[in-house]
Short mmCIF file of C-alpha atoms and ligand atoms in Angstrom, two decimals:
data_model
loop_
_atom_site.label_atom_id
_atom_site.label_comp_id
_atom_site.label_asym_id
_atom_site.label_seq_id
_atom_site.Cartn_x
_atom_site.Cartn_y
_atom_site.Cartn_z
CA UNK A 277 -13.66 15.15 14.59
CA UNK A 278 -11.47 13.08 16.73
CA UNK A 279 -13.08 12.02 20.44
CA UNK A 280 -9.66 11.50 22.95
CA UNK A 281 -10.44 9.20 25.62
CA UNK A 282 -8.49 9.51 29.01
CA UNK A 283 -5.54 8.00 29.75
CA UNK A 284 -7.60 5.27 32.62
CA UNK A 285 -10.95 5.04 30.40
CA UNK A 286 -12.65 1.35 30.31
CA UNK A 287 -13.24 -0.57 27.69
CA UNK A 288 -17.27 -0.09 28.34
CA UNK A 289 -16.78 3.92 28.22
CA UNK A 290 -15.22 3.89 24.79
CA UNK A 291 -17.71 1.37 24.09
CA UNK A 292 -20.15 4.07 25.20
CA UNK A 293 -18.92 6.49 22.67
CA UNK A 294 -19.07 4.12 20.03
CA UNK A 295 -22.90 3.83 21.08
CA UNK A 296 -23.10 7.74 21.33
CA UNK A 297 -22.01 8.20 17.82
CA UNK A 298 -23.66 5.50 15.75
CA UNK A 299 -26.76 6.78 17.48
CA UNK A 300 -26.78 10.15 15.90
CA UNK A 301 -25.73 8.35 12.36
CA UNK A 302 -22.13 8.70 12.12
CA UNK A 303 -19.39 6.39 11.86
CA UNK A 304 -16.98 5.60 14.94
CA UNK A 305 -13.38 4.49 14.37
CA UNK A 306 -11.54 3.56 17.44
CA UNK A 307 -8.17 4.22 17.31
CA UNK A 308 -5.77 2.70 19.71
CA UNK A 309 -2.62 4.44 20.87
CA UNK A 310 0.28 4.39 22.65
CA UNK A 311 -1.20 5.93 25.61
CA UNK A 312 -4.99 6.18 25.13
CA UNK A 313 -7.61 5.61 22.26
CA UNK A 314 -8.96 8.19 20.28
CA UNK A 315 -12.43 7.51 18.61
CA UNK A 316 -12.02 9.25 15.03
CA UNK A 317 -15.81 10.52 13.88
CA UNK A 318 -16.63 10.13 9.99
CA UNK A 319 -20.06 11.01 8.23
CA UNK A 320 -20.45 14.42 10.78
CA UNK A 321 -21.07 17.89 9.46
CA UNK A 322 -18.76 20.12 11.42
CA UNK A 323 -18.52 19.90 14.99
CA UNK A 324 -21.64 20.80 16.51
CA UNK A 325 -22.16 17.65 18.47
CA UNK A 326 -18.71 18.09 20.03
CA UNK A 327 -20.14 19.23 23.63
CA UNK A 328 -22.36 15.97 23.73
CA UNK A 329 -19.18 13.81 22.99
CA UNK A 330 -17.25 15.52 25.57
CA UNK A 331 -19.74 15.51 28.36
CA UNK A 332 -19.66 11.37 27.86
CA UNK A 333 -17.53 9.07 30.83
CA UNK A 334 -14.08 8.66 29.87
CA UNK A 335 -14.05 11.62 27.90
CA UNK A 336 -10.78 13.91 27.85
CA UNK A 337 -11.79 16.01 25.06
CA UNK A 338 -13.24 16.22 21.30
CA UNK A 339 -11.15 17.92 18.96
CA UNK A 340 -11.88 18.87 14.86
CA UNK A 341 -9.79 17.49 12.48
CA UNK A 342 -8.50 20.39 9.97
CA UNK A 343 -7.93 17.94 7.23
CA UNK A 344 -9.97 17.13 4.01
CA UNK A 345 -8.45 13.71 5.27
CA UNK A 346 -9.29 12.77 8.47
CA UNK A 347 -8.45 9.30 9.30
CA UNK A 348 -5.45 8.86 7.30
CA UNK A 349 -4.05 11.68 9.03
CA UNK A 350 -1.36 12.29 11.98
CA UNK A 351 -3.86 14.82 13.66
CA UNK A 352 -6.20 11.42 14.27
CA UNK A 353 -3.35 8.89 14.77
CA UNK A 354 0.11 10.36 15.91
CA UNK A 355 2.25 7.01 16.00
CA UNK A 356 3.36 5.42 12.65
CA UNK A 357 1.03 2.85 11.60
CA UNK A 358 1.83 -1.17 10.99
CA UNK A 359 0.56 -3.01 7.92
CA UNK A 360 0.96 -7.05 8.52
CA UNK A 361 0.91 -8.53 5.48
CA UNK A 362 0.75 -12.25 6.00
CA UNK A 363 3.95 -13.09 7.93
CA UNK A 364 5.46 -9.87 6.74
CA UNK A 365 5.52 -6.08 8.69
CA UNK A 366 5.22 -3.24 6.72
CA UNK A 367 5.86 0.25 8.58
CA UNK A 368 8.23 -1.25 11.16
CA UNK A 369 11.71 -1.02 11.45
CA UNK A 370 11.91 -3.76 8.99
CA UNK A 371 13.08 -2.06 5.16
CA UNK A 372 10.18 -4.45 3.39
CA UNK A 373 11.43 -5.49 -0.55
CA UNK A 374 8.39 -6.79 -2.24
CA UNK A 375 9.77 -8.51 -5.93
CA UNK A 376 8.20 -9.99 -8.63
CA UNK A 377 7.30 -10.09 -12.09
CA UNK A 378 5.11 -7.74 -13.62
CA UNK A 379 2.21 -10.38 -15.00
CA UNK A 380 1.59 -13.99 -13.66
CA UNK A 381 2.39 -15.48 -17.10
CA UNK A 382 2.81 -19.21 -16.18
CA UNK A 383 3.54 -21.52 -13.27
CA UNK A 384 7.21 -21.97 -14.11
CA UNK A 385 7.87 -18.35 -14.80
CA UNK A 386 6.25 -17.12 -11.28
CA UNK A 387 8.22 -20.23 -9.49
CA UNK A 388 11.70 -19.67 -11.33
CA UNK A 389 11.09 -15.71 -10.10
CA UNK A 390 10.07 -16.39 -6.67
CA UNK A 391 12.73 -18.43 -6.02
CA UNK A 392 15.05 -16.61 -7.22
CA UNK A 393 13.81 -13.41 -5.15
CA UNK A 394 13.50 -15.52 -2.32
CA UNK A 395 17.15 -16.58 -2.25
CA UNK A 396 18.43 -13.00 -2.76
CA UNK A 397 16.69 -11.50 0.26
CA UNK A 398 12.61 -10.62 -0.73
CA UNK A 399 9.76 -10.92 2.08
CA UNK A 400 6.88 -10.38 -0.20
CA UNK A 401 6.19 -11.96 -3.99
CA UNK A 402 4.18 -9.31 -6.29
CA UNK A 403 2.59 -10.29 -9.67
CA UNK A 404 -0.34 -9.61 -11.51
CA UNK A 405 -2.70 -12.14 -12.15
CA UNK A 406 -5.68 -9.41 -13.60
CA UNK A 407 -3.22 -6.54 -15.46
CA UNK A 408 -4.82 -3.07 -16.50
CA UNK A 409 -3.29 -2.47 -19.81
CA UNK A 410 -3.38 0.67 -22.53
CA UNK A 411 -4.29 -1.84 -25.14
CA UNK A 412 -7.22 -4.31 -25.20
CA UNK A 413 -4.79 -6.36 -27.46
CA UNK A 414 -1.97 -6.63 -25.15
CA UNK A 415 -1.89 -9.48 -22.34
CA UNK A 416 -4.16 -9.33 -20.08
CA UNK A 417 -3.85 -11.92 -17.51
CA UNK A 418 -4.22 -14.94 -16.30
CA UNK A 419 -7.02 -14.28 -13.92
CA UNK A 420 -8.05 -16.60 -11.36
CA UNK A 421 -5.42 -19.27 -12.76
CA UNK A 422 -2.68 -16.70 -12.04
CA UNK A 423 -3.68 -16.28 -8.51
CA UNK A 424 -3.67 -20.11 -7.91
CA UNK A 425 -0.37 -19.59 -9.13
CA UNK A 426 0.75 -17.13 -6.86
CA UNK A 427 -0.98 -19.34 -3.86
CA UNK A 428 1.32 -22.04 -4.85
CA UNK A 429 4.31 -20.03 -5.37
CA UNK A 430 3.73 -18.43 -1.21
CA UNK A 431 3.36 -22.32 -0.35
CA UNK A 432 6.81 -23.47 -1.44
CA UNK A 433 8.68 -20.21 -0.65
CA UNK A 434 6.70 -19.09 2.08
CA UNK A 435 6.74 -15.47 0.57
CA UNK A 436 3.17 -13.59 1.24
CA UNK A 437 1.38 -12.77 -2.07
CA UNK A 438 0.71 -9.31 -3.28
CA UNK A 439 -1.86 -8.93 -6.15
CA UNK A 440 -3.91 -6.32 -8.21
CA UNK A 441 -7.77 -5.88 -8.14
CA UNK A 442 -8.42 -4.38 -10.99
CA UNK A 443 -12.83 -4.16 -10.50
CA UNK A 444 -15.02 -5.17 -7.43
CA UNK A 445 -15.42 -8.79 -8.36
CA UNK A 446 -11.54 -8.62 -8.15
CA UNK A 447 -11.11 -7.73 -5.12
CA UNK A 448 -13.42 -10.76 -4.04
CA UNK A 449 -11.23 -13.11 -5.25
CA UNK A 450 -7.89 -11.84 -4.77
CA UNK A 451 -8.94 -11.38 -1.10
CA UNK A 452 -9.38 -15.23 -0.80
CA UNK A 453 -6.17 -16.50 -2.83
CA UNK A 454 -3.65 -13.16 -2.15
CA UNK A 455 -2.02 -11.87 1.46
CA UNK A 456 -2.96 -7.76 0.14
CA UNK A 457 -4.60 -6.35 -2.36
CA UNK A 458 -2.82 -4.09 -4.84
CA UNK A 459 -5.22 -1.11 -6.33
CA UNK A 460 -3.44 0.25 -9.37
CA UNK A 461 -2.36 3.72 -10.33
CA UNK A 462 -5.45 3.64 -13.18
CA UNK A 463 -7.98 3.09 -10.10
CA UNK A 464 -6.80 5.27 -7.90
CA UNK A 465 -9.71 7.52 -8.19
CA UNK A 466 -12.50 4.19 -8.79
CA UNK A 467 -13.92 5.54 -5.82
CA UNK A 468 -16.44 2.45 -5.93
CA UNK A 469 -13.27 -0.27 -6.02
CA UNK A 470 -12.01 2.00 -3.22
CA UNK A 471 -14.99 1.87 -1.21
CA UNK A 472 -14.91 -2.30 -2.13
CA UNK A 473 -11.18 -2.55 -0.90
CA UNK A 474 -12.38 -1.13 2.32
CA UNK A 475 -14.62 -3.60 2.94
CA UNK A 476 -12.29 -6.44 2.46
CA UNK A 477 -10.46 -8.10 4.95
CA UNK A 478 -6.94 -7.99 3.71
CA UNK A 479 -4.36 -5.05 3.38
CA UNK A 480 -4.44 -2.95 0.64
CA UNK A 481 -1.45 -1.63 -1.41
CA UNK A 482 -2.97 1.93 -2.85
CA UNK A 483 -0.75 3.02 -6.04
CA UNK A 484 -0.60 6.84 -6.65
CA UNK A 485 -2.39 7.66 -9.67
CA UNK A 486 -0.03 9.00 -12.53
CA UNK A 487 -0.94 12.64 -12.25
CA UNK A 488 -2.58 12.48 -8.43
CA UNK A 489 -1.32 15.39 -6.36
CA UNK A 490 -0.81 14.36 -2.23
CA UNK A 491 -4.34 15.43 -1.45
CA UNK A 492 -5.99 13.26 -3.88
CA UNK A 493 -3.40 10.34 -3.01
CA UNK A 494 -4.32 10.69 1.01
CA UNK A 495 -8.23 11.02 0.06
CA UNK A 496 -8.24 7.84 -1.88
CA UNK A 497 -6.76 6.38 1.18
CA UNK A 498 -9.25 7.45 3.03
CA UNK A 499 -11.96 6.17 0.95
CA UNK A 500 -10.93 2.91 1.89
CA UNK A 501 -10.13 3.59 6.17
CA UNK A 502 -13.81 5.25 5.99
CA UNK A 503 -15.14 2.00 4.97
CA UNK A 504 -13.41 0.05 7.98
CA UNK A 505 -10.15 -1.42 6.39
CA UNK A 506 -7.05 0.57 8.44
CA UNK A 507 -4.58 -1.33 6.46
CA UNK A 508 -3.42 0.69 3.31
CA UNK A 509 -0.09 1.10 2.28
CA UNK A 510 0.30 3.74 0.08
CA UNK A 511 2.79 3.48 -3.02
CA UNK A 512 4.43 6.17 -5.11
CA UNK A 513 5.19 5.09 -8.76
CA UNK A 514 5.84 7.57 -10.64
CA UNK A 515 3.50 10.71 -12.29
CA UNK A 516 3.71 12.09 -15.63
CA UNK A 517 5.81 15.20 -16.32
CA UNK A 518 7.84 16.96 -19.19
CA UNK A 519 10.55 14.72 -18.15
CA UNK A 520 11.40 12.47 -21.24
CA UNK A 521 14.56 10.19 -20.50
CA UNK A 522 11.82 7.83 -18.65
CA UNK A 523 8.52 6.03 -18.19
CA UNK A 524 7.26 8.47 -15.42
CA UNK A 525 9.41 10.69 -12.56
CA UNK A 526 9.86 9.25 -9.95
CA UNK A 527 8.82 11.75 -6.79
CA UNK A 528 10.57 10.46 -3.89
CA UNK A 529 9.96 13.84 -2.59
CA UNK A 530 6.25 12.62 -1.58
CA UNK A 531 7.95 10.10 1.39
CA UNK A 532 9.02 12.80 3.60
CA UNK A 533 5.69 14.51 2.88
CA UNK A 534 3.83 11.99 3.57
CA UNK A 535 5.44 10.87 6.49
CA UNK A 536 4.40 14.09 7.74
CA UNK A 537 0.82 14.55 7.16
CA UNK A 538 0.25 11.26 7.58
CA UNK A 539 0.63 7.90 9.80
CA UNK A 540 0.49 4.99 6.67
CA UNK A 541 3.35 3.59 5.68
CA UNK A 542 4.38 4.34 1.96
CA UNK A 543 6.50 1.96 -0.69
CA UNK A 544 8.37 3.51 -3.71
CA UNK A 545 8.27 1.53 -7.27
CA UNK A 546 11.22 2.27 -9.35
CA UNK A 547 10.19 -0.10 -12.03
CA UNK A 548 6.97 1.71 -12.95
CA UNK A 549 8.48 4.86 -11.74
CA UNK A 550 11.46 4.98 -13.75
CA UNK A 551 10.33 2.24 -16.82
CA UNK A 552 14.11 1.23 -17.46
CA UNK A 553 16.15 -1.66 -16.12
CA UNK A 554 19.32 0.27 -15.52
CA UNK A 555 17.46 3.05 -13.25
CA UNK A 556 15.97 0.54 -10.92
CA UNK A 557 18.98 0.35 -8.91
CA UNK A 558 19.24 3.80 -8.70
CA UNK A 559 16.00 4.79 -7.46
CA UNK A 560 15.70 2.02 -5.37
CA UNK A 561 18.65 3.30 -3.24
CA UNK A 562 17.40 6.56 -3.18
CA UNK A 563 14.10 5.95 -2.13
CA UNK A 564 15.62 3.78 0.95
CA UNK A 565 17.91 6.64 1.65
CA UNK A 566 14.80 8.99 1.71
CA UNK A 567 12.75 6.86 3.89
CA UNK A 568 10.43 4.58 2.30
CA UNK A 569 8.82 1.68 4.20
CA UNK A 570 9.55 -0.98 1.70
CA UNK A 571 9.93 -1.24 -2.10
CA UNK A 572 8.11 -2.72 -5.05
CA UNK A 573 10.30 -3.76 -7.90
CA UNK A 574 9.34 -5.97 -11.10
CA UNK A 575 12.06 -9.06 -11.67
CA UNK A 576 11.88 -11.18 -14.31
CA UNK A 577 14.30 -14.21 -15.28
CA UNK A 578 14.07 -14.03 -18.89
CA UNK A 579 12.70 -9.69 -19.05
CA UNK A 580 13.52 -9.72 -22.78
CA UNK A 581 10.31 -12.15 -23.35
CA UNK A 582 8.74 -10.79 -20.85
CA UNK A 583 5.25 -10.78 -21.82
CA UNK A 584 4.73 -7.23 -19.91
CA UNK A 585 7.33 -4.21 -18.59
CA UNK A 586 9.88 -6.14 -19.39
CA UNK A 587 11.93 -2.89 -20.22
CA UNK A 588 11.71 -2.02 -16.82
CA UNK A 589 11.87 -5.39 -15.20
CA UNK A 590 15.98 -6.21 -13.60
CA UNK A 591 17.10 -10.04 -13.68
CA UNK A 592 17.46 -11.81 -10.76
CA UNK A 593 20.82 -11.42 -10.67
CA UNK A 594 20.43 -7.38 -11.01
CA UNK A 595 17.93 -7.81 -7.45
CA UNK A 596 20.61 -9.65 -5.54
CA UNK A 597 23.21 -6.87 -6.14
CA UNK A 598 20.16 -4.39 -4.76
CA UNK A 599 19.49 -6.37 -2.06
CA UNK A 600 22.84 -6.75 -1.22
CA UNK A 601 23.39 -2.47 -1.13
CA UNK A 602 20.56 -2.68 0.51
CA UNK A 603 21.49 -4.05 3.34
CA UNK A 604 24.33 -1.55 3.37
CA UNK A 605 21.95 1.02 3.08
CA UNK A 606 19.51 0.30 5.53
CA UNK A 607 21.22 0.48 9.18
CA UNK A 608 22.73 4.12 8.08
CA UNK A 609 19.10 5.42 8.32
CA UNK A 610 18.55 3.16 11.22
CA UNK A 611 16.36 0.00 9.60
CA UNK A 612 17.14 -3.60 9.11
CA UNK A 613 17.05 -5.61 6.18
C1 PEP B 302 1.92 -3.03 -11.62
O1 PEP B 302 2.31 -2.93 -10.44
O2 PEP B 302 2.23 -3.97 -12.37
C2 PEP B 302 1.13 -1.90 -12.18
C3 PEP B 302 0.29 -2.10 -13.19
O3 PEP B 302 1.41 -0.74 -11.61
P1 PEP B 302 0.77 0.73 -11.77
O4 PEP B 302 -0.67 0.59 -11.40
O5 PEP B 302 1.56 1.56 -10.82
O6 PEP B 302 0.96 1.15 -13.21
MN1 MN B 303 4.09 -3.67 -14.41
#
């Protein structure tokens, strides 16, 4: 249930509701709004407490929250929410364009990339320094070496870092070297690494798992906003259909939807989502036109040795044509880039 506060409460009589739900067990999340705070109420069965809540100072009124989700949800946070990753918003007016390659597979490849994205126009550097892969045998990652990697790479170009957790001791780490965690579309249902990410204290990038319907997406968000952390981006990246000409189909359908039911802001991946070079551009263009927050897309300066994706991953000179449409793009639906 959601606790409104007035419009003229104190900062002691939301404090006082805090007090008032802790006390019977439950979980207060103070919400800050526009006009007043809401206190959103996690760990209650139903609403049977509700006339306590509401007889509290400051009070305006406690209402459910319909939901399975509750504080990922518009019904417990109206206004669109703001990620800040590093130096970077996410969720603003500002069209984000996160680049990078696929795996962390050496200093000079993750510089050359950076650089490059850098120059053409990126605010945020992905790369994978711990990569979940179908194959035991195939590259794994560098591991902690990659993410020193990555730290160096945000030092010369200033670009914040964003970097995959792939189990709890992950997300440890890559909280101390990276600017957001990335959980990936094979954890999006490791409810314990969910519950982990929510305890860190760095923003989370939450991949849609490859056959996760809305509901499940939005309740693995919430696993990690019950835990504390309010920063998740979500990220569609593709799901698995009948659909054979690529890797996965895209469903830019899910930004509107989301952007509905809830207040997070939500990337599209065309790399993962479409698995070949030439339908980056594409999909990137569409997913701007349909509203996405930002975009993830693997670039690579040599993709042919690429030592993962590198089907799917477009040269640097491929991202600075994007950009560049981009930026055409972008003011039509009333963002900047
Ligand atoms: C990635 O971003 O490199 C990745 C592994 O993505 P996903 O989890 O969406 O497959
Ligand atoms: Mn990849």
């Amino acid at each position: 249930m959601l606790v409104v506060m007035r419009q003229d409460a104190t900062p002691e009589q939301i404090q006082g509701v805090v007090a008032a739900v802790e006390a019977r067990g439950f979980r207060a999340h103070p919400i800050p709004g526009g006009q007043r705070t809401a206190i959103g109420v996690t760990g209650n069965k139903g609403t049977t407490e509700a006339p306590a809540f509401e007889s509290l100072p400051g009070v305006l009124e406690v209402i459910p929250v319909t939901h399975a989700y509750k504080l990922v949800s518009r019904e417990v946070k109206a206004e669109d929410t703001v990620v800040q990753v590093g130096t970077v918003r996410v969720g603003g007016p500002e069209l984000v364009v996160m680049a990078g390659p696929c795996a962390v597979e050496s200093r000079e490849q993750v510089l050359t990339v950076a650089r490059a994205v850098k120059r053409a126009g990126a605010q945020i550097l992905r790369g994978g320094a711990f990569k979940p892969r179908t194959s035991p045998y195939s590259f794994q990652g560098l591991g902690e070496e990659g993410l020193k990697i990555l730290a160096e790479a945000r030092a010369e170009t200033g670009l914040p870092v964003v970097t995959e957790a792939v189990d709890a001791e992950g997300v440890e780490l890559v909280a101390r070297y990276a600017d957001a965690i990335q959980i990936g579309a094979r954890n999006m249902q490791n409810f314990s690494l969910l519950k982990c990410a929510g305890r860190a204290r760095k923003p989370v990038v939450l991949k849609r798992g490859m056959s996760a319907n809305l509901e499940e997406f939005l309740m693995s968000a919430e696993y990690i906003l019950a835990e504390g952390n309010y920063d998740v981006i979500l990220c569609e990246r593709g799901v698995r259909t009948f659909s054979d000409f690529s890797r996965n189909t895209l469903d830019l359908a899910i930004v509107p939807a989301v952007k509905r039911l809830s207040h997070l802001p939500i990337l599209v991946d065309p790399s993962h989502g479409t698995g070949r070079r030439e339908k980056v551009a594409p999909l990137s263009r569409a997913a701007a036109a349909v509203g996405a927050d930002g975009l993830m897309i693997e670039v690579h300066h040599d993709p042919d040795r690429a030592l993962s994706d590198g089907p799917q991953s477009i040269t640097p000179e491929m991202f600075e044509t994007l950009v560049r449409e981009l930026r055409q793009i972008a003011p039509v639906i009333g963002r900047r880039l």
